[in-house]
mmCIF file of C-alpha atoms in Angstrom:
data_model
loop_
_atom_site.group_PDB
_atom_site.id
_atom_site.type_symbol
_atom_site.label_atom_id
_atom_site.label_comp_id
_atom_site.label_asym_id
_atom_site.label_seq_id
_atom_site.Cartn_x
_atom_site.Cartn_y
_atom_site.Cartn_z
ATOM 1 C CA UNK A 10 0.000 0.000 0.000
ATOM 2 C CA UNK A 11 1.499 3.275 -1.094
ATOM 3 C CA UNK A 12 1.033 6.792 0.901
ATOM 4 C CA UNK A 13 -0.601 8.826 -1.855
ATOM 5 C CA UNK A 14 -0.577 11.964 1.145
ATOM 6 C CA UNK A 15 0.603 15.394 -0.321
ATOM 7 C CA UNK A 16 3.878 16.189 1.727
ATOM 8 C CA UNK A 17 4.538 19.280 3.076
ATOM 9 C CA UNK A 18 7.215 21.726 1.500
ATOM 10 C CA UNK A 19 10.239 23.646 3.730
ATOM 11 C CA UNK A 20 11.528 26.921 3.357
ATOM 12 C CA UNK A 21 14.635 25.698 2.085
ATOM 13 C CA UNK A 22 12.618 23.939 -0.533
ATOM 14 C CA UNK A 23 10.461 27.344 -1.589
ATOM 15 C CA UNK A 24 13.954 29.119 -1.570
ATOM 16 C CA UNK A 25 15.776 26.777 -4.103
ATOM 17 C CA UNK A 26 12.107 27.091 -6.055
ATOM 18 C CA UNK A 27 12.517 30.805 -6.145
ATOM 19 C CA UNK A 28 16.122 29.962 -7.213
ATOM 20 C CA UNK A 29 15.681 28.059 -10.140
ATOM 21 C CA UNK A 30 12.456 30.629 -11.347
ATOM 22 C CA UNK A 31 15.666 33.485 -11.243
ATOM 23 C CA UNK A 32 17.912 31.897 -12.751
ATOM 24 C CA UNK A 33 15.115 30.708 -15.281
ATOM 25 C CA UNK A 34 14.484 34.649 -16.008
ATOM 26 C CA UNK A 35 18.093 35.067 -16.136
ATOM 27 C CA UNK A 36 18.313 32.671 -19.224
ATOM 28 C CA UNK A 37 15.562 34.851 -21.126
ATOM 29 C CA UNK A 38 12.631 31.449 -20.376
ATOM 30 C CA UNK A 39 10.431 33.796 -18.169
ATOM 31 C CA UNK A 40 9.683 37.639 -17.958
ATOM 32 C CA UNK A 41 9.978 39.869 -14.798
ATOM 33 C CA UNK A 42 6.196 39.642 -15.085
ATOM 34 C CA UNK A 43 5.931 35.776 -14.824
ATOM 35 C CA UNK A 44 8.999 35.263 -12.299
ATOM 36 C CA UNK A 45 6.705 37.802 -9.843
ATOM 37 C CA UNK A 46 3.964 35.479 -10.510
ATOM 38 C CA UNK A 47 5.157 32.225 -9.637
ATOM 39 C CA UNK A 48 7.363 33.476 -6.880
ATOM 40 C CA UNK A 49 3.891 34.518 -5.632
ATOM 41 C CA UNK A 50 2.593 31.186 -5.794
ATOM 42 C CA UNK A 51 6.034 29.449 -4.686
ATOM 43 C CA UNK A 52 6.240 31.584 -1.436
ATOM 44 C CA UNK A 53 2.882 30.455 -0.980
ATOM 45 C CA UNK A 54 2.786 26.983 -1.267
ATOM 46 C CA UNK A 55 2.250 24.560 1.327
ATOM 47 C CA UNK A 56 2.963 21.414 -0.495
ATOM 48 C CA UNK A 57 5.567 19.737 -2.634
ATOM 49 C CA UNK A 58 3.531 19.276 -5.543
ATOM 50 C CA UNK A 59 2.669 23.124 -5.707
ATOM 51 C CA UNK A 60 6.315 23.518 -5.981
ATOM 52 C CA UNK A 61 7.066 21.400 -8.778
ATOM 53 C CA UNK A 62 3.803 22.511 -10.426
ATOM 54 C CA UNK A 63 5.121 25.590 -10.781
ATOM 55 C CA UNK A 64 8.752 24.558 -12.918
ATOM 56 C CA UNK A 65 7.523 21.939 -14.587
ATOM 57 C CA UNK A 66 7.341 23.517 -17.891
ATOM 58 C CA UNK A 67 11.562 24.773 -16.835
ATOM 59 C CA UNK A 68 14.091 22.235 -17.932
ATOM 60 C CA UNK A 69 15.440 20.506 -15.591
ATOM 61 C CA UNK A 70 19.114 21.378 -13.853
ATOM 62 C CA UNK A 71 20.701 18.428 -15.533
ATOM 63 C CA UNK A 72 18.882 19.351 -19.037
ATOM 64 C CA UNK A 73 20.757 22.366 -19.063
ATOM 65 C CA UNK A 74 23.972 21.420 -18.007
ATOM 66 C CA UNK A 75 24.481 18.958 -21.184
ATOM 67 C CA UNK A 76 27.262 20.907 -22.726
ATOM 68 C CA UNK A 77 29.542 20.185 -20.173
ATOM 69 C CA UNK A 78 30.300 16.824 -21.191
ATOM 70 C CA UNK A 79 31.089 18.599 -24.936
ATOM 71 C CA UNK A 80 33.188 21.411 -23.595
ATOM 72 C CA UNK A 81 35.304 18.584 -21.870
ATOM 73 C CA UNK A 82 35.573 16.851 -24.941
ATOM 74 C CA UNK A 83 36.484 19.435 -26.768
ATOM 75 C CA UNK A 84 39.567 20.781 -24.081
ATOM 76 C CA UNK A 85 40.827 16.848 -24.390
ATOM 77 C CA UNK A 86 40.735 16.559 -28.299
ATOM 78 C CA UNK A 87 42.423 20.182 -28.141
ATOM 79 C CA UNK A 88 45.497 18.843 -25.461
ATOM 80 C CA UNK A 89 45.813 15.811 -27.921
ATOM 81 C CA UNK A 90 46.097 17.491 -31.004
ATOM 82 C CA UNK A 91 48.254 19.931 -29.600
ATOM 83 C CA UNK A 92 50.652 16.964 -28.155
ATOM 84 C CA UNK A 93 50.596 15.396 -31.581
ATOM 85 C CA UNK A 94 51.673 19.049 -32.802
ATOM 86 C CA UNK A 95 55.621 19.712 -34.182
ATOM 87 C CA UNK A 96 57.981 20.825 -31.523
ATOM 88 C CA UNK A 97 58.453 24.532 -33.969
ATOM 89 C CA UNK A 98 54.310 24.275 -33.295
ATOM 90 C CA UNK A 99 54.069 24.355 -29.965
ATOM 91 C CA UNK A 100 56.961 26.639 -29.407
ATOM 92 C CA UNK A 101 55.245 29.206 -31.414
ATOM 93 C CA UNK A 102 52.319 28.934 -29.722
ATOM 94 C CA UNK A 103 53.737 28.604 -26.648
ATOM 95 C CA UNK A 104 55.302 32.101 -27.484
ATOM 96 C CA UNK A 105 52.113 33.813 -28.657
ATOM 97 C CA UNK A 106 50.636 32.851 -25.249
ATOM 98 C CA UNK A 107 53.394 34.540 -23.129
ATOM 99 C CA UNK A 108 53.090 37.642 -25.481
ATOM 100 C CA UNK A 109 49.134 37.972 -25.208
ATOM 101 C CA UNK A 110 49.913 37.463 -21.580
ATOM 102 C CA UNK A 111 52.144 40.356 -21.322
ATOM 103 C CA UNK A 112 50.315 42.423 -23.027
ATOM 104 C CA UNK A 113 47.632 42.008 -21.100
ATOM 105 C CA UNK A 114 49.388 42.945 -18.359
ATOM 106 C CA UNK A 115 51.165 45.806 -19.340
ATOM 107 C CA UNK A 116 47.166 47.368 -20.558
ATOM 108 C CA UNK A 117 46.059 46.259 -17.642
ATOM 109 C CA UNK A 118 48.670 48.310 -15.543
ATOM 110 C CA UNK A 119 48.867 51.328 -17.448
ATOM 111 C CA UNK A 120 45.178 51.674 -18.594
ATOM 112 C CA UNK A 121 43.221 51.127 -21.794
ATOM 113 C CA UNK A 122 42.643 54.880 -22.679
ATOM 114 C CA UNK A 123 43.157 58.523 -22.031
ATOM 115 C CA UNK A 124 41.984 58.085 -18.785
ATOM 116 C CA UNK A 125 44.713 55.139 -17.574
ATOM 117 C CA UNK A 126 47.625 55.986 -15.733
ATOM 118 C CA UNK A 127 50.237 58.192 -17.423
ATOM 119 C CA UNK A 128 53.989 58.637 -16.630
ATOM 120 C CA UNK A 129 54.980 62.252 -15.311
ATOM 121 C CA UNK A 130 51.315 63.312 -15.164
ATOM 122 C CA UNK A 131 49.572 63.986 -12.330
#
């Protein structure tokens, strides 16, 4: 015999709700307009099934996380393609890094534009 009883929902369970409706809003699925709403009706749920009622038309956390597993096949085929690469290859590149580096650096320490730091001027 199964307990078909509607269980009751925490705080901590309406906050991570509210979460996922933000962060939903932040990725352009719901308007200011429709976030207000369902917070509405998250904050004043009483049961677990209001809550899920009220993403079920979100994906899901693991939905959205899918290209992960690409972007960490991608890095690997990109470190074994650049092991397979010519020693004069990977010096080169090696080199480019260390100048984009230090350029970085040096813009980053003596400002972008007219209003960056300036030697003799105070």
């Amino acid at each position: 015999m199964t307990d078909d009883r509607p269980v009751r929902c925490s705080d901590a369970e309406r906050d991570q709700t509210a979460k996922v409706l933000n962060s939903a809003a932040g990725e352009g699925r719901l308007s200011l307009s429709e976030v207000e709403e369902r917070v509405t009706t998250v904050y004043a749920a009483q049961y677990r099934h209001e809550l899920d009622a009220v993403v079920a038309d979100l994906p899901s956390p693991a939905t959205r996380a899918r290209w992960q597993p690409l972007l960490l096949l991608a890095g690997h085929q990109l470190v074994t393609e650049f092991g397979a690469a010519p020693a004069r290859r990977k010096l080169a590149v090696g080199m480019l890094l260390v100048i984009a580096v230090a350029m970085m650096v040096f813009l980053a320490a003596h400002g972008f534009a007219d209003e960056g730091h300036h030697f003799g001027h105070r």
